Amino acid sequence: MEKNQIVHSCDNCGKIISSQTLPLSSGTTIISAGINGPKVAKIPVVLGEREIQIDVEAVFKLNEPFFEIKRIKKNVYLTQCKLLPRSGVIAADGTLISGKLFISGFVRKNIEYATADCVEKEVVSGRIAHTTIDVPFTAVTEVVYAVPPVVNVRGAQTEIDLLNSCGCQDCTGTIIGKSGCEQYLEDNITFTESPYCELEGVRIFEDDISSDPLYHKTNSNVQLYNKVTEKMVIYIRLKVLQLQQVNIPYIRYCDSDCDE
């Protein structure tokens, strides 16, 4: 064996449990069929699209004092996106012009930072650690409708007074009037499809300021930090949709010699 050669022992290098090549399975192409002529489809309709600016300032601590932040990876998640369809502007003819949209969520941040485990006069050594935090946000915005939502309002309850000549006791025929023991009620309820949101895209601008400094006891030129003050501007692009019935007309395509 040559000098300075390093030999690694391996008790278990792993093994292949199974492997096989799968043949191509034959199949039959099926042509989709549908009804001819004008159609009525229930499909998602875009009520409006909005890019919302949310400004957030947060202060947080990492798992331990840190020397430097190396990288921050971010993702945005929505926990609420609720439209109040009749809470905005309504035209004189009753047409819905806009509605208020309530959104909530959080920015999940995976922060990679450097520690200072070993500090000498001219050298700082440490680990690359990470902490994941969720920074919450809440906002309200107004969505101008490209297509008004379909909203069905519950009708007023109606009551029918029943005539009864017997009352609720003896049927003597001496009392004629409204029945006191029977009511006839009518309610008119038409349900509304609930609008929902789709998250289209996100832009995030941020400034992270290390704060609450600590000076290392063996080297006063090495400064550690306990906290991070974060200022974020988040732009969230949303689509608000609702299932609606849409008429799809039949379009006839003719050659130049078609009769008009």
PDB file of C-alpha atoms in Angstrom:
ATOM      1  CA  MET A   1       0.000   0.000   0.000  1.00  0.00           C
ATOM      2  CA  GLU A   2       1.357   3.370  -0.964  1.00  0.00           C
ATOM      3  CA  LYS A   3       2.234   5.864   1.711  1.00  0.00           C
ATOM      4  CA  ASN A   4      -0.429   8.436   2.661  1.00  0.00           C
ATOM      5  CA  GLN A   5      -3.113   6.424   0.873  1.00  0.00           C
ATOM      6  CA  ILE A   6      -6.494   6.646   2.622  1.00  0.00           C
ATOM      7  CA  VAL A   7      -8.658   3.544   2.660  1.00  0.00           C
ATOM      8  CA  HIS A   8     -12.340   3.901   3.591  1.00  0.00           C
ATOM      9  CA  SER A   9     -14.057   0.840   4.964  1.00  0.00           C
ATOM     10  CA  CYS A  10     -17.673   0.327   3.984  1.00  0.00           C
ATOM     11  CA  ASP A  11     -19.852  -2.072   5.914  1.00  0.00           C
ATOM     12  CA  ASN A  12     -22.940  -1.411   3.806  1.00  0.00           C
ATOM     13  CA  CYS A  13     -22.691   0.241   0.411  1.00  0.00           C
ATOM     14  CA  GLY A  14     -26.345  -0.424  -0.359  1.00  0.00           C
ATOM     15  CA  LYS A  15     -27.804  -2.638  -3.031  1.00  0.00           C
ATOM     16  CA  ILE A  16     -30.448  -2.658  -5.740  1.00  0.00           C
ATOM     17  CA  ILE A  17     -33.616  -4.293  -4.470  1.00  0.00           C
ATOM     18  CA  SER A  18     -35.313  -4.708  -7.850  1.00  0.00           C
ATOM     19  CA  SER A  19     -35.219  -3.304 -11.359  1.00  0.00           C
ATOM     20  CA  GLN A  20     -37.234  -4.091 -14.447  1.00  0.00           C
ATOM     21  CA  THR A  21     -37.922  -2.684 -17.885  1.00  0.00           C
ATOM     22  CA  LEU A  22     -41.627  -2.128 -18.542  1.00  0.00           C
ATOM     23  CA  PRO A  23     -43.029  -2.832 -22.035  1.00  0.00           C
ATOM     24  CA  LEU A  24     -45.210  -0.310 -23.861  1.00  0.00           C
ATOM     25  CA  SER A  25     -48.895  -1.050 -23.275  1.00  0.00           C
ATOM     26  CA  SER A  26     -51.249  -0.766 -26.225  1.00  0.00           C
ATOM     27  CA  GLY A  27     -54.369   1.389 -26.045  1.00  0.00           C
ATOM     28  CA  THR A  28     -57.213   2.910 -28.018  1.00  0.00           C
ATOM     29  CA  THR A  29     -57.630   6.617 -28.646  1.00  0.00           C
ATOM     30  CA  ILE A  30     -61.092   7.802 -27.658  1.00  0.00           C
ATOM     31  CA  ILE A  31     -62.532  10.877 -29.353  1.00  0.00           C
ATOM     32  CA  SER A  32     -64.434  13.040 -26.894  1.00  0.00           C
ATOM     33  CA  ALA A  33     -68.057  13.633 -27.807  1.00  0.00           C
ATOM     34  CA  GLY A  34     -70.490  16.307 -26.677  1.00  0.00           C
ATOM     35  CA  ILE A  35     -73.862  17.738 -27.510  1.00  0.00           C
ATOM     36  CA  ASN A  36     -74.307  19.857 -30.625  1.00  0.00           C
ATOM     37  CA  GLY A  37     -75.780  23.298 -30.851  1.00  0.00           C
ATOM     38  CA  PRO A  38     -76.006  25.980 -28.198  1.00  0.00           C
ATOM     39  CA  LYS A  39     -74.793  24.858 -24.800  1.00  0.00           C
ATOM     40  CA  VAL A  40     -75.101  26.008 -21.230  1.00  0.00           C
ATOM     41  CA  ALA A  41     -71.976  25.326 -19.174  1.00  0.00           C
ATOM     42  CA  LYS A  42     -71.228  25.909 -15.527  1.00  0.00           C
ATOM     43  CA  ILE A  43     -67.646  27.117 -15.515  1.00  0.00           C
ATOM     44  CA  PRO A  44     -65.342  29.358 -13.440  1.00  0.00           C
ATOM     45  CA  VAL A  45     -65.767  32.991 -14.442  1.00  0.00           C
ATOM     46  CA  VAL A  46     -63.142  35.608 -13.558  1.00  0.00           C
ATOM     47  CA  LEU A  47     -64.855  38.295 -11.479  1.00  0.00           C
ATOM     48  CA  GLY A  48     -61.736  40.415 -11.162  1.00  0.00           C
ATOM     49  CA  GLU A  49     -57.980  40.412 -10.859  1.00  0.00           C
ATOM     50  CA  ARG A  50     -55.995  42.490  -8.408  1.00  0.00           C
ATOM     51  CA  GLU A  51     -52.391  43.038  -7.359  1.00  0.00           C
ATOM     52  CA  ILE A  52     -52.306  43.943  -3.672  1.00  0.00           C
ATOM     53  CA  GLN A  53     -49.464  45.748  -1.933  1.00  0.00           C
ATOM     54  CA  ILE A  54     -48.903  44.678   1.686  1.00  0.00           C
ATOM     55  CA  ASP A  55     -46.291  46.374   3.868  1.00  0.00           C
ATOM     56  CA  VAL A  56     -44.968  44.342   6.802  1.00  0.00           C
ATOM     57  CA  GLU A  57     -42.462  45.129   9.519  1.00  0.00           C
ATOM     58  CA  ALA A  58     -41.409  42.309  11.832  1.00  0.00           C
ATOM     59  CA  VAL A  59     -38.794  41.686  14.520  1.00  0.00           C
ATOM     60  CA  PHE A  60     -37.657  38.122  15.200  1.00  0.00           C
ATOM     61  CA  LYS A  61     -34.869  36.158  16.864  1.00  0.00           C
ATOM     62  CA  LEU A  62     -32.978  33.218  15.433  1.00  0.00           C
ATOM     63  CA  ASN A  63     -32.113  30.056  17.319  1.00  0.00           C
ATOM     64  CA  GLU A  64     -28.847  31.520  18.590  1.00  0.00           C
ATOM     65  CA  PRO A  65     -26.690  34.627  18.201  1.00  0.00           C
ATOM     66  CA  PHE A  66     -25.442  34.838  14.620  1.00  0.00           C
ATOM     67  CA  PHE A  67     -22.462  36.332  12.871  1.00  0.00           C
ATOM     68  CA  GLU A  68     -23.979  36.898   9.436  1.00  0.00           C
ATOM     69  CA  ILE A  69     -27.121  36.043   7.455  1.00  0.00           C
ATOM     70  CA  LYS A  70     -26.148  34.115   4.339  1.00  0.00           C
ATOM     71  CA  ARG A  71     -29.419  33.485   2.489  1.00  0.00           C
ATOM     72  CA  ILE A  72     -33.174  33.812   2.937  1.00  0.00           C
ATOM     73  CA  LYS A  73     -35.527  31.650   0.896  1.00  0.00           C
ATOM     74  CA  LYS A  74     -39.167  32.805   0.903  1.00  0.00           C
ATOM     75  CA  ASN A  75     -42.598  31.460  -0.033  1.00  0.00           C
ATOM     76  CA  VAL A  76     -46.040  33.024   0.412  1.00  0.00           C
ATOM     77  CA  TYR A  77     -49.104  31.086   1.588  1.00  0.00           C
ATOM     78  CA  LEU A  78     -52.691  32.321   1.920  1.00  0.00           C
ATOM     79  CA  THR A  79     -54.845  31.116   4.801  1.00  0.00           C
ATOM     80  CA  GLN A  80     -57.893  33.260   3.938  1.00  0.00           C
ATOM     81  CA  CYS A  81     -59.194  34.884   0.786  1.00  0.00           C
ATOM     82  CA  LYS A  82     -62.811  35.903   1.305  1.00  0.00           C
ATOM     83  CA  LEU A  83     -64.882  38.167  -0.921  1.00  0.00           C
ATOM     84  CA  LEU A  84     -67.857  40.119   0.407  1.00  0.00           C
ATOM     85  CA  PRO A  85     -69.551  40.611  -2.971  1.00  0.00           C
ATOM     86  CA  ARG A  86     -72.049  43.325  -1.985  1.00  0.00           C
ATOM     87  CA  SER A  87     -69.787  45.336   0.320  1.00  0.00           C
ATOM     88  CA  GLY A  88     -68.393  47.681  -2.342  1.00  0.00           C
ATOM     89  CA  VAL A  89     -69.989  50.030  -4.864  1.00  0.00           C
ATOM     90  CA  ILE A  90     -73.462  49.240  -6.201  1.00  0.00           C
ATOM     91  CA  ALA A  91     -74.854  51.101  -9.223  1.00  0.00           C
ATOM     92  CA  ALA A  92     -78.258  52.765  -9.216  1.00  0.00           C
ATOM     93  CA  ASP A  93     -79.731  49.885 -11.227  1.00  0.00           C
ATOM     94  CA  GLY A  94     -78.474  47.357  -8.660  1.00  0.00           C
ATOM     95  CA  THR A  95     -75.417  46.215 -10.659  1.00  0.00           C
ATOM     96  CA  LEU A  96     -72.493  45.252  -8.443  1.00  0.00           C
ATOM     97  CA  ILE A  97     -69.443  47.360  -9.308  1.00  0.00           C
ATOM     98  CA  SER A  98     -66.941  46.237  -6.665  1.00  0.00           C
ATOM     99  CA  GLY A  99     -66.550  44.239  -3.466  1.00  0.00           C
ATOM    100  CA  LYS A 100     -64.188  44.012  -0.496  1.00  0.00           C
ATOM    101  CA  LEU A 101     -61.660  41.182  -0.410  1.00  0.00           C
ATOM    102  CA  PHE A 102     -60.216  40.030   2.934  1.00  0.00           C
ATOM    103  CA  ILE A 103     -56.950  38.124   2.748  1.00  0.00           C
ATOM    104  CA  SER A 104     -54.647  36.622   5.365  1.00  0.00           C
ATOM    105  CA  GLY A 105     -51.536  34.547   5.096  1.00  0.00           C
ATOM    106  CA  PHE A 106     -47.884  34.313   5.965  1.00  0.00           C
ATOM    107  CA  VAL A 107     -44.437  34.490   4.420  1.00  0.00           C
ATOM    108  CA  ARG A 108     -42.472  31.350   5.246  1.00  0.00           C
ATOM    109  CA  LYS A 109     -38.802  32.252   5.470  1.00  0.00           C
ATOM    110  CA  ASN A 110     -35.952  29.758   5.626  1.00  0.00           C
ATOM    111  CA  ILE A 111     -32.996  31.744   6.970  1.00  0.00           C
ATOM    112  CA  GLU A 112     -29.467  30.409   6.638  1.00  0.00           C
ATOM    113  CA  TYR A 113     -26.956  32.124   8.896  1.00  0.00           C
ATOM    114  CA  ALA A 114     -23.362  31.771  10.057  1.00  0.00           C
ATOM    115  CA  THR A 115     -22.421  31.290  13.702  1.00  0.00           C
ATOM    116  CA  ALA A 116     -19.183  32.200  15.461  1.00  0.00           C
ATOM    117  CA  ASP A 117     -18.264  29.089  17.414  1.00  0.00           C
ATOM    118  CA  CYS A 118     -14.517  29.685  17.350  1.00  0.00           C
ATOM    119  CA  VAL A 119     -13.156  33.221  17.419  1.00  0.00           C
ATOM    120  CA  GLU A 120      -9.434  33.969  17.306  1.00  0.00           C
ATOM    121  CA  LYS A 121      -7.538  37.153  16.670  1.00  0.00           C
ATOM    122  CA  GLU A 122      -7.702  36.924  12.889  1.00  0.00           C
ATOM    123  CA  VAL A 123     -10.076  33.985  12.294  1.00  0.00           C
ATOM    124  CA  VAL A 124     -13.775  33.415  12.862  1.00  0.00           C
ATOM    125  CA  SER A 125     -15.066  29.879  12.380  1.00  0.00           C
ATOM    126  CA  GLY A 126     -18.558  28.528  12.787  1.00  0.00           C
ATOM    127  CA  ARG A 127     -21.433  26.591  11.321  1.00  0.00           C
ATOM    128  CA  ILE A 128     -24.075  27.324   8.709  1.00  0.00           C
ATOM    129  CA  ALA A 129     -27.384  26.878  10.550  1.00  0.00           C
ATOM    130  CA  HIS A 130     -30.965  27.635   9.591  1.00  0.00           C
ATOM    131  CA  THR A 131     -34.226  28.746  11.152  1.00  0.00           C
ATOM    132  CA  THR A 132     -37.657  28.694   9.511  1.00  0.00           C
ATOM    133  CA  ILE A 133     -40.211  31.279  10.610  1.00  0.00           C
ATOM    134  CA  ASP A 134     -43.665  32.322   9.423  1.00  0.00           C
ATOM    135  CA  VAL A 135     -44.293  36.078   9.201  1.00  0.00           C
ATOM    136  CA  PRO A 136     -48.097  36.675   9.165  1.00  0.00           C
ATOM    137  CA  PHE A 137     -49.945  39.406   7.288  1.00  0.00           C
ATOM    138  CA  THR A 138     -53.549  40.562   6.913  1.00  0.00           C
ATOM    139  CA  ALA A 139     -55.051  42.991   4.408  1.00  0.00           C
ATOM    140  CA  VAL A 140     -58.328  44.237   2.924  1.00  0.00           C
ATOM    141  CA  THR A 141     -58.645  45.498  -0.642  1.00  0.00           C
ATOM    142  CA  GLU A 142     -61.394  46.465  -3.074  1.00  0.00           C
ATOM    143  CA  VAL A 143     -61.867  44.396  -6.220  1.00  0.00           C
ATOM    144  CA  VAL A 144     -63.495  46.072  -9.219  1.00  0.00           C
ATOM    145  CA  TYR A 145     -65.557  43.504 -11.074  1.00  0.00           C
ATOM    146  CA  ALA A 146     -64.837  42.667 -14.690  1.00  0.00           C
ATOM    147  CA  VAL A 147     -67.913  40.436 -14.503  1.00  0.00           C
ATOM    148  CA  PRO A 148     -70.391  40.994 -11.633  1.00  0.00           C
ATOM    149  CA  PRO A 149     -70.872  38.029  -9.314  1.00  0.00           C
ATOM    150  CA  VAL A 150     -74.204  36.256  -9.232  1.00  0.00           C
ATOM    151  CA  VAL A 151     -75.649  36.870  -5.780  1.00  0.00           C
ATOM    152  CA  ASN A 152     -79.027  35.528  -4.708  1.00  0.00           C
ATOM    153  CA  VAL A 153     -80.601  37.304  -1.760  1.00  0.00           C
ATOM    154  CA  ARG A 154     -82.859  35.348   0.549  1.00  0.00           C
ATOM    155  CA  GLY A 155     -86.461  36.411   0.168  1.00  0.00           C
ATOM    156  CA  ALA A 156     -88.677  37.601   2.983  1.00  0.00           C
ATOM    157  CA  GLN A 157     -90.679  34.951   4.767  1.00  0.00           C
ATOM    158  CA  THR A 158     -94.394  34.928   3.970  1.00  0.00           C
ATOM    159  CA  GLU A 159     -97.151  33.635   6.192  1.00  0.00           C
ATOM    160  CA  ILE A 160    -100.643  32.472   5.288  1.00  0.00           C
ATOM    161  CA  ASP A 161    -103.387  32.781   7.889  1.00  0.00           C
ATOM    162  CA  LEU A 162    -105.614  29.737   7.901  1.00  0.00           C
ATOM    163  CA  LEU A 163    -109.309  30.040   8.639  1.00  0.00           C
ATOM    164  CA  ASN A 164    -110.595  27.742  11.335  1.00  0.00           C
ATOM    165  CA  SER A 165    -114.126  27.589  12.675  1.00  0.00           C
ATOM    166  CA  CYS A 166    -113.340  25.146  15.436  1.00  0.00           C
ATOM    167  CA  GLY A 167    -110.494  26.865  17.196  1.00  0.00           C
ATOM    168  CA  CYS A 168    -108.050  24.529  18.865  1.00  0.00           C
ATOM    169  CA  GLN A 169    -110.408  23.182  21.456  1.00  0.00           C
ATOM    170  CA  ASP A 170    -113.998  22.065  20.973  1.00  0.00           C
ATOM    171  CA  CYS A 171    -115.401  22.171  17.492  1.00  0.00           C
ATOM    172  CA  THR A 172    -118.526  24.030  18.556  1.00  0.00           C
ATOM    173  CA  GLY A 173    -118.565  26.372  15.576  1.00  0.00           C
ATOM    174  CA  THR A 174    -118.976  29.413  17.788  1.00  0.00           C
ATOM    175  CA  ILE A 175    -115.467  30.847  16.998  1.00  0.00           C
ATOM    176  CA  ILE A 176    -114.587  31.625  13.405  1.00  0.00           C
ATOM    177  CA  GLY A 177    -111.236  33.242  12.575  1.00  0.00           C
ATOM    178  CA  LYS A 178    -107.493  32.688  12.315  1.00  0.00           C
ATOM    179  CA  SER A 179    -106.324  29.309  13.465  1.00  0.00           C
ATOM    180  CA  GLY A 180    -104.358  29.625  16.661  1.00  0.00           C
ATOM    181  CA  CYS A 181    -102.680  26.224  16.499  1.00  0.00           C
ATOM    182  CA  GLU A 182    -101.571  26.026  12.864  1.00  0.00           C
ATOM    183  CA  GLN A 183     -99.223  28.210  10.813  1.00  0.00           C
ATOM    184  CA  TYR A 184     -98.425  28.064   7.106  1.00  0.00           C
ATOM    185  CA  LEU A 185     -95.043  29.595   6.225  1.00  0.00           C
ATOM    186  CA  GLU A 186     -93.169  30.027   2.947  1.00  0.00           C
ATOM    187  CA  ASP A 187     -89.424  30.698   2.531  1.00  0.00           C
ATOM    188  CA  ASN A 188     -87.729  31.406  -0.794  1.00  0.00           C
ATOM    189  CA  ILE A 189     -84.049  30.424  -0.664  1.00  0.00           C
ATOM    190  CA  THR A 190     -81.750  30.335  -3.703  1.00  0.00           C
ATOM    191  CA  PHE A 191     -78.156  29.433  -2.948  1.00  0.00           C
ATOM    192  CA  THR A 192     -75.170  31.408  -4.250  1.00  0.00           C
ATOM    193  CA  GLU A 193     -71.928  29.894  -5.470  1.00  0.00           C
ATOM    194  CA  SER A 194     -69.175  31.090  -3.149  1.00  0.00           C
ATOM    195  CA  PRO A 195     -66.457  33.142  -4.907  1.00  0.00           C
ATOM    196  CA  TYR A 196     -62.924  31.844  -4.473  1.00  0.00           C
ATOM    197  CA  CYS A 197     -59.369  32.973  -5.166  1.00  0.00           C
ATOM    198  CA  GLU A 198     -56.400  31.792  -7.161  1.00  0.00           C
ATOM    199  CA  LEU A 199     -52.896  32.949  -6.279  1.00  0.00           C
ATOM    200  CA  GLU A 200     -51.285  34.073  -9.545  1.00  0.00           C
ATOM    201  CA  GLY A 201     -47.929  35.435  -8.443  1.00  0.00           C
ATOM    202  CA  VAL A 202     -45.923  37.167  -5.736  1.00  0.00           C
ATOM    203  CA  ARG A 203     -43.180  39.807  -5.626  1.00  0.00           C
ATOM    204  CA  ILE A 204     -41.263  40.489  -2.399  1.00  0.00           C
ATOM    205  CA  PHE A 205     -38.899  43.343  -1.596  1.00  0.00           C
ATOM    206  CA  GLU A 206     -37.239  43.327   1.807  1.00  0.00           C
ATOM    207  CA  ASP A 207     -34.567  44.864   3.971  1.00  0.00           C
ATOM    208  CA  ASP A 208     -33.199  42.780   6.862  1.00  0.00           C
ATOM    209  CA  ILE A 209     -31.383  44.751   9.554  1.00  0.00           C
ATOM    210  CA  SER A 210     -29.361  42.837  12.162  1.00  0.00           C
ATOM    211  CA  SER A 211     -29.921  44.356  15.600  1.00  0.00           C
ATOM    212  CA  ASP A 212     -29.249  43.854  19.332  1.00  0.00           C
ATOM    213  CA  PRO A 213     -25.461  43.433  18.859  1.00  0.00           C
ATOM    214  CA  LEU A 214     -23.146  41.417  21.092  1.00  0.00           C
ATOM    215  CA  TYR A 215     -19.357  41.707  21.133  1.00  0.00           C
ATOM    216  CA  HIS A 216     -17.341  38.542  21.473  1.00  0.00           C
ATOM    217  CA  LYS A 217     -15.436  38.288  24.744  1.00  0.00           C
ATOM    218  CA  THR A 218     -12.133  37.210  23.122  1.00  0.00           C
ATOM    219  CA  ASN A 219     -12.225  39.592  20.158  1.00  0.00           C
ATOM    220  CA  SER A 220     -14.057  42.875  20.427  1.00  0.00           C
ATOM    221  CA  ASN A 221     -13.885  43.373  16.664  1.00  0.00           C
ATOM    222  CA  VAL A 222     -16.214  40.402  16.108  1.00  0.00           C
ATOM    223  CA  GLN A 223     -19.836  41.395  16.496  1.00  0.00           C
ATOM    224  CA  LEU A 224     -22.734  38.967  16.861  1.00  0.00           C
ATOM    225  CA  TYR A 225     -26.433  39.745  16.682  1.00  0.00           C
ATOM    226  CA  ASN A 226     -29.506  38.539  18.543  1.00  0.00           C
ATOM    227  CA  LYS A 227     -32.388  39.968  16.497  1.00  0.00           C
ATOM    228  CA  VAL A 228     -33.425  40.825  12.961  1.00  0.00           C
ATOM    229  CA  THR A 229     -35.633  43.773  12.090  1.00  0.00           C
ATOM    230  CA  GLU A 230     -37.317  43.120   8.777  1.00  0.00           C
ATOM    231  CA  LYS A 231     -39.149  45.514   6.464  1.00  0.00           C
ATOM    232  CA  MET A 232     -41.059  43.838   3.630  1.00  0.00           C
ATOM    233  CA  VAL A 233     -43.155  45.037   0.706  1.00  0.00           C
ATOM    234  CA  ILE A 234     -45.219  42.169  -0.715  1.00  0.00           C
ATOM    235  CA  TYR A 235     -47.126  42.349  -3.979  1.00  0.00           C
ATOM    236  CA  ILE A 236     -49.712  39.574  -4.299  1.00  0.00           C
ATOM    237  CA  ARG A 237     -51.541  39.024  -7.599  1.00  0.00           C
ATOM    238  CA  LEU A 238     -54.919  37.315  -7.219  1.00  0.00           C
ATOM    239  CA  LYS A 239     -57.810  36.222  -9.384  1.00  0.00           C
ATOM    240  CA  VAL A 240     -61.285  36.069  -7.893  1.00  0.00           C
ATOM    241  CA  LEU A 241     -63.572  33.541  -9.577  1.00  0.00           C
ATOM    242  CA  GLN A 242     -67.090  32.172  -9.266  1.00  0.00           C
ATOM    243  CA  LEU A 243     -68.858  29.242 -10.861  1.00  0.00           C
ATOM    244  CA  GLN A 244     -71.521  30.661 -13.187  1.00  0.00           C
ATOM    245  CA  GLN A 245     -73.786  29.318 -15.917  1.00  0.00           C
ATOM    246  CA  VAL A 246     -72.542  30.554 -19.283  1.00  0.00           C
ATOM    247  CA  ASN A 247     -74.362  30.280 -22.605  1.00  0.00           C
ATOM    248  CA  ILE A 248     -72.094  28.992 -25.363  1.00  0.00           C
ATOM    249  CA  PRO A 249     -73.626  29.827 -28.754  1.00  0.00           C
ATOM    250  CA  TYR A 250     -73.403  27.616 -31.809  1.00  0.00           C
ATOM    251  CA  ILE A 251     -71.130  29.156 -34.437  1.00  0.00           C
ATOM    252  CA  ARG A 252     -71.601  28.031 -38.017  1.00  0.00           C
ATOM    253  CA  TYR A 253     -68.562  28.242 -40.239  1.00  0.00           C
ATOM    254  CA  CYS A 254     -69.275  28.581 -43.969  1.00  0.00           C
ATOM    255  CA  ASP A 255     -67.241  28.609 -47.121  1.00  0.00           C
ATOM    256  CA  SER A 256     -67.459  31.545 -49.470  1.00  0.00           C
ATOM    257  CA  ASP A 257     -70.306  29.894 -51.407  1.00  0.00           C
ATOM    258  CA  CYS A 258     -72.590  29.540 -48.362  1.00  0.00           C
ATOM    259  CA  ASP A 259     -75.989  31.121 -48.688  1.00  0.00           C
ATOM    260  CA  GLU A 260     -76.421  34.202 -46.589  1.00  0.00           C
TER     261      GLU A 260
END
